[in-house]
CSV table of C-alpha atoms in Angstrom, one decimal:
chain,number,residue,atom,x,y,z
A,5,MET,CA,-31.3,-187.1,70.9
A,6,ILE,CA,-32.3,-184.0,72.9
A,7,ARG,CA,-35.9,-184.3,74.1
A,8,ARG,CA,-38.2,-181.3,74.0
A,9,THR,CA,-40.6,-182.6,76.6
A,10,ARG,CA,-40.8,-180.6,79.8
A,11,ARG,CA,-43.0,-180.9,82.8
A,12,ALA,CA,-45.3,-178.1,83.8
A,13,THR,CA,-43.4,-175.3,85.5
A,14,PRO,CA,-43.7,-175.4,89.3
A,15,HIS,CA,-45.1,-172.5,91.2
A,16,PRO,CA,-42.4,-169.8,91.5
A,17,ALA,CA,-42.7,-169.9,95.3
A,18,ASP,CA,-41.5,-173.5,95.1
A,19,THR,CA,-38.3,-172.8,93.2
A,20,PRO,CA,-35.9,-171.8,96.1
A,21,LEU,CA,-37.0,-174.8,98.1
A,22,LEU,CA,-36.6,-177.2,95.1
A,23,CYS,CA,-33.2,-175.7,94.4
A,24,LYS,CA,-32.2,-176.3,98.1
A,25,ILE,CA,-33.4,-179.9,98.1
A,26,THR,CA,-31.8,-180.8,94.9
A,27,SER,CA,-28.5,-179.1,95.9
A,28,ILE,CA,-28.4,-181.6,98.8
A,29,LEU,CA,-29.5,-184.7,96.9
A,30,LEU,CA,-27.1,-184.2,94.0
A,31,GLN,CA,-24.1,-184.3,96.3
A,32,TYR,CA,-22.0,-187.4,96.9
A,33,PRO,CA,-24.2,-189.5,99.2
A,34,ASP,CA,-21.8,-189.6,102.2
A,35,ASN,CA,-22.9,-190.0,105.8
A,36,ARG,CA,-23.6,-186.2,106.0
A,37,VAL,CA,-26.0,-186.3,103.0
A,38,LEU,CA,-27.7,-189.5,104.1
A,39,ALA,CA,-28.2,-188.1,107.5
A,40,HIS,CA,-30.1,-185.1,106.0
A,41,LEU,CA,-32.7,-187.4,104.3
A,42,THR,CA,-35.2,-187.1,107.2
A,43,GLN,CA,-34.9,-183.3,107.2
A,44,VAL,CA,-35.3,-183.2,103.4
A,45,THR,CA,-38.4,-185.4,103.3
A,46,ALA,CA,-39.9,-183.4,106.3
A,47,VAL,CA,-40.3,-180.3,104.1
A,48,PHE,CA,-42.0,-182.1,101.1
A,49,PRO,CA,-45.5,-181.0,102.3
A,50,ALA,CA,-44.4,-177.4,101.7
A,51,ILE,CA,-43.9,-178.1,98.0
A,52,THR,CA,-47.1,-177.1,96.1
A,53,ASP,CA,-46.2,-178.8,92.8
A,54,THR,CA,-47.3,-182.4,93.1
A,55,VAL,CA,-45.2,-183.6,90.2
A,56,ALA,CA,-42.0,-182.2,91.7
A,57,ARG,CA,-43.0,-183.5,95.1
A,58,ASP,CA,-43.6,-187.0,93.8
A,59,SER,CA,-40.4,-187.0,91.9
A,60,LEU,CA,-38.4,-186.0,94.9
A,61,GLY,CA,-40.2,-188.5,97.0
A,62,GLY,CA,-39.5,-191.3,94.6
A,63,PHE,CA,-35.8,-190.4,94.6
A,64,THR,CA,-35.5,-190.2,98.3
A,65,ASP,CA,-37.3,-193.6,98.7
A,66,TRP,CA,-34.8,-195.1,96.2
A,67,LEU,CA,-31.8,-193.5,98.0
A,68,ALA,CA,-33.1,-194.6,101.5
A,69,GLY,CA,-33.4,-198.1,100.1
A,70,ARG,CA,-29.7,-198.4,99.2
A,71,THR,CA,-26.9,-199.2,101.5
A,72,PRO,CA,-24.3,-196.4,101.9
A,73,THR,CA,-21.9,-198.4,99.7
A,74,GLU,CA,-24.6,-199.0,97.0
A,75,ALA,CA,-25.5,-195.3,97.0
A,76,ALA,CA,-21.9,-194.2,96.7
A,77,GLN,CA,-21.1,-196.7,93.9
A,78,HIS,CA,-24.2,-195.6,91.9
A,79,TYR,CA,-23.2,-192.0,92.3
A,80,VAL,CA,-19.6,-192.6,91.1
A,81,VAL,CA,-20.7,-194.7,88.1
A,82,THR,CA,-23.3,-192.1,87.2
A,83,PHE,CA,-21.3,-188.9,87.5
A,84,ASP,CA,-17.6,-189.6,87.8
A,85,HIS,CA,-16.8,-192.2,85.2
A,86,THR,CA,-17.5,-190.1,82.1
A,87,ARG,CA,-17.5,-186.4,81.4
A,88,ARG,CA,-20.8,-186.8,79.5
A,89,ARG,CA,-22.4,-187.0,82.9
A,90,GLY,CA,-20.3,-184.6,84.9
A,91,LEU,CA,-21.9,-182.1,87.2
A,92,TYR,CA,-19.7,-179.2,86.0
A,93,LEU,CA,-22.0,-177.4,83.7
A,94,THR,CA,-19.7,-175.1,81.8
A,95,TYR,CA,-17.7,-178.0,80.5
A,96,TYR,CA,-20.5,-179.1,78.1
A,97,ARG,CA,-20.3,-175.8,76.3
A,98,HIS,CA,-16.7,-174.8,76.5
A,99,GLY,CA,-14.7,-178.0,77.1
A,100,ASP,CA,-11.2,-177.5,78.5
A,101,THR,CA,-10.7,-174.1,76.8
A,102,ARG,CA,-9.8,-170.6,77.8
A,103,ALA,CA,-13.5,-169.7,77.3
A,104,ARG,CA,-14.4,-172.1,80.1
A,105,GLY,CA,-11.9,-170.3,82.4
A,106,MET,CA,-13.7,-167.0,81.6
A,107,ALA,CA,-17.1,-168.5,82.3
A,108,LEU,CA,-15.9,-169.8,85.7
A,109,LEU,CA,-14.6,-166.4,86.6
A,110,ALA,CA,-17.9,-164.8,85.6
A,111,LEU,CA,-19.7,-167.3,87.9
A,112,LYS,CA,-17.3,-166.4,90.8
A,113,HIS,CA,-17.9,-162.8,90.2
A,114,THR,CA,-21.7,-163.3,90.5
A,115,TYR,CA,-21.3,-165.2,93.7
A,116,ARG,CA,-19.2,-162.5,95.2
A,117,GLN,CA,-21.5,-159.7,94.2
A,118,ALA,CA,-24.4,-161.5,95.9
A,119,GLY,CA,-22.3,-161.9,99.0
A,120,TYR,CA,-22.4,-165.7,98.7
A,121,PRO,CA,-19.4,-167.4,100.3
A,122,ALA,CA,-18.7,-170.0,97.6
A,123,PRO,CA,-16.1,-172.6,98.7
A,124,GLU,CA,-12.6,-172.1,97.3
A,125,ASP,CA,-12.1,-175.9,96.9
A,126,GLU,CA,-15.0,-176.4,94.5
A,127,LEU,CA,-15.4,-175.1,90.9
A,128,PRO,CA,-18.2,-172.6,90.7
A,129,ASP,CA,-20.0,-174.5,87.9
A,130,PHE,CA,-20.6,-177.5,90.1
A,131,LEU,CA,-24.4,-178.0,89.9
A,132,PRO,CA,-25.1,-178.6,93.6
A,133,LEU,CA,-23.2,-175.4,94.4
A,134,MET,CA,-25.1,-173.5,91.7
A,135,LEU,CA,-28.4,-174.8,93.1
A,136,GLU,CA,-27.4,-173.9,96.7
A,137,PHE,CA,-26.7,-170.4,95.4
A,138,ALA,CA,-30.1,-170.2,93.6
A,139,ALA,CA,-31.8,-171.2,96.8
A,140,ALA,CA,-30.0,-168.4,98.8
A,141,ALA,CA,-30.2,-165.7,96.0
A,142,PRO,CA,-33.1,-166.7,93.7
A,143,GLU,CA,-32.8,-163.9,91.1
A,144,PRO,CA,-29.1,-164.1,90.2
A,145,GLY,CA,-29.2,-167.8,90.9
A,146,GLN,CA,-31.9,-168.3,88.3
A,147,ARG,CA,-29.9,-166.3,85.8
A,148,LEU,CA,-26.9,-168.5,86.3
A,149,LEU,CA,-28.9,-171.7,85.8
A,150,ILE,CA,-30.3,-170.2,82.6
A,151,GLN,CA,-26.8,-169.3,81.5
A,152,CYS,CA,-25.7,-172.9,82.0
A,153,GLN,CA,-28.9,-174.4,80.7
A,154,ALA,CA,-27.2,-176.1,77.7
A,155,GLY,CA,-25.0,-178.1,80.1
A,156,LEU,CA,-28.0,-179.0,82.2
A,157,GLU,CA,-30.0,-180.3,79.2
A,158,LEU,CA,-27.1,-182.4,77.9
A,159,LEU,CA,-26.4,-183.8,81.4
A,160,THR,CA,-30.0,-184.7,81.9
A,161,GLU,CA,-30.2,-186.5,78.6
A,162,ALA,CA,-27.0,-188.5,79.4
A,163,VAL,CA,-28.2,-189.4,82.9
A,164,ARG,CA,-31.6,-190.5,81.5
A,165,GLU,CA,-29.8,-192.7,79.0
A,166,ALA,CA,-27.9,-194.3,81.9
A,167,HIS,CA,-31.3,-195.2,83.5
A,168,SER,CA,-30.3,-193.5,86.7
A,169,PRO,CA,-32.9,-192.2,89.2
A,170,TYR,CA,-30.8,-189.0,89.4
A,171,ALA,CA,-32.5,-188.0,86.1
A,172,GLU,CA,-35.7,-187.3,88.2
A,173,LEU,CA,-33.8,-184.7,90.2
A,174,LEU,CA,-32.5,-183.1,87.1
A,175,ASP,CA,-35.9,-182.9,85.6
A,176,VAL,CA,-37.2,-181.1,88.7
A,177,ILE,CA,-34.5,-178.5,88.1
A,178,ARG,CA,-35.3,-178.2,84.4
A,179,ALA,CA,-38.9,-177.6,85.1
A,180,CYS,CA,-37.9,-174.5,87.1
A,181,LEU,CA,-36.4,-173.0,84.0
A,182,PRO,CA,-38.0,-171.6,80.8
A,183,ASP,CA,-38.1,-173.7,77.7
A,184,LEU,CA,-35.2,-173.2,75.3
A,185,PRO,CA,-36.3,-171.4,72.1
A,186,LYS,CA,-36.2,-173.6,68.9
A,187,ARG,CA,-33.0,-171.9,67.7
A,188,HIS,CA,-31.2,-172.8,70.9
A,189,ARG,CA,-32.6,-176.4,70.8
A,190,ASP,CA,-31.1,-176.7,67.3
A,191,GLU,CA,-27.7,-175.4,68.6
A,192,LEU,CA,-28.0,-177.8,71.5
A,193,ARG,CA,-28.5,-180.8,69.2
A,194,ALA,CA,-25.4,-179.8,67.3
A,195,LEU,CA,-23.4,-179.4,70.5
A,196,ALA,CA,-24.6,-182.9,71.6
A,197,GLU,CA,-23.4,-184.4,68.4
A,198,ALA,CA,-20.1,-182.6,68.3
A,199,GLY,CA,-19.2,-182.8,72.0
A,200,PRO,CA,-17.4,-180.2,74.0
A,201,PRO,CA,-15.1,-178.0,71.9
A,202,ILE,CA,-11.3,-178.1,71.9
A,203,GLU,CA,-11.4,-174.5,70.9
A,204,GLN,CA,-14.2,-172.0,71.1
A,205,VAL,CA,-16.8,-173.0,68.5
A,206,GLY,CA,-18.6,-169.6,68.4
A,207,LEU,CA,-22.1,-170.7,69.4
A,208,GLU,CA,-24.4,-167.9,70.7
A,209,PRO,CA,-25.0,-168.0,74.4
A,210,PHE,CA,-28.1,-170.0,75.6
A,211,ALA,CA,-28.9,-167.1,77.9
A,212,PRO,CA,-29.7,-163.5,76.8
A,213,PRO,CA,-26.4,-161.7,76.0
A,214,ASP,CA,-26.6,-159.4,79.0
A,215,TYR,CA,-26.4,-162.5,81.3
A,216,VAL,CA,-23.0,-163.3,79.8
A,217,THR,CA,-21.5,-159.9,79.0
A,218,GLY,CA,-22.2,-158.3,82.4
A,219,GLY,CA,-25.5,-156.6,81.9
A,220,HIS,CA,-26.8,-158.3,85.0
A,221,ARG,CA,-24.1,-156.9,87.3
């Protein structure tokens, strides 16, 4: 079941910082990420939205209370054992189809146009990468997150059902985006029931058409 409930939208000035923080915390919790926890929590006072700040604080407290092995195991179980909770957002909409390949190329094109050096060894729809881009280039980054909002909604629901604290991070991101119109929520429910397509299913984009067809370029 796709939930409609959404927290109050954070102040727009918070959004790049929230994207940067969640881009770090949604990565595999290796020694590099864990070493950044002190730096991450040090910027919490700059977040004006108290709900987002409390959510991030609760998550970092949880992560700091885990051993590196426990943190890694939880991450793998949450995101790597099933595609229903994968961090690659275009998969939810397109599955392993040619349409997904086109969507990935469009993401790469947007990164290049913004002068963002996306790594070649990572797919461009990897959520932490998209959030890092949204922190560095807020306007096109926000458009890409809206374009992939269907995947984010489905991912959040699946992570929430798994009772993972990572759902709190995903809710922070969702709150930075506009609500889906009712028509798109209905399409999202249908996509959730059917699962990713084997072939293109012909659903309308969840973002305005110019975000997908190139009007934003």
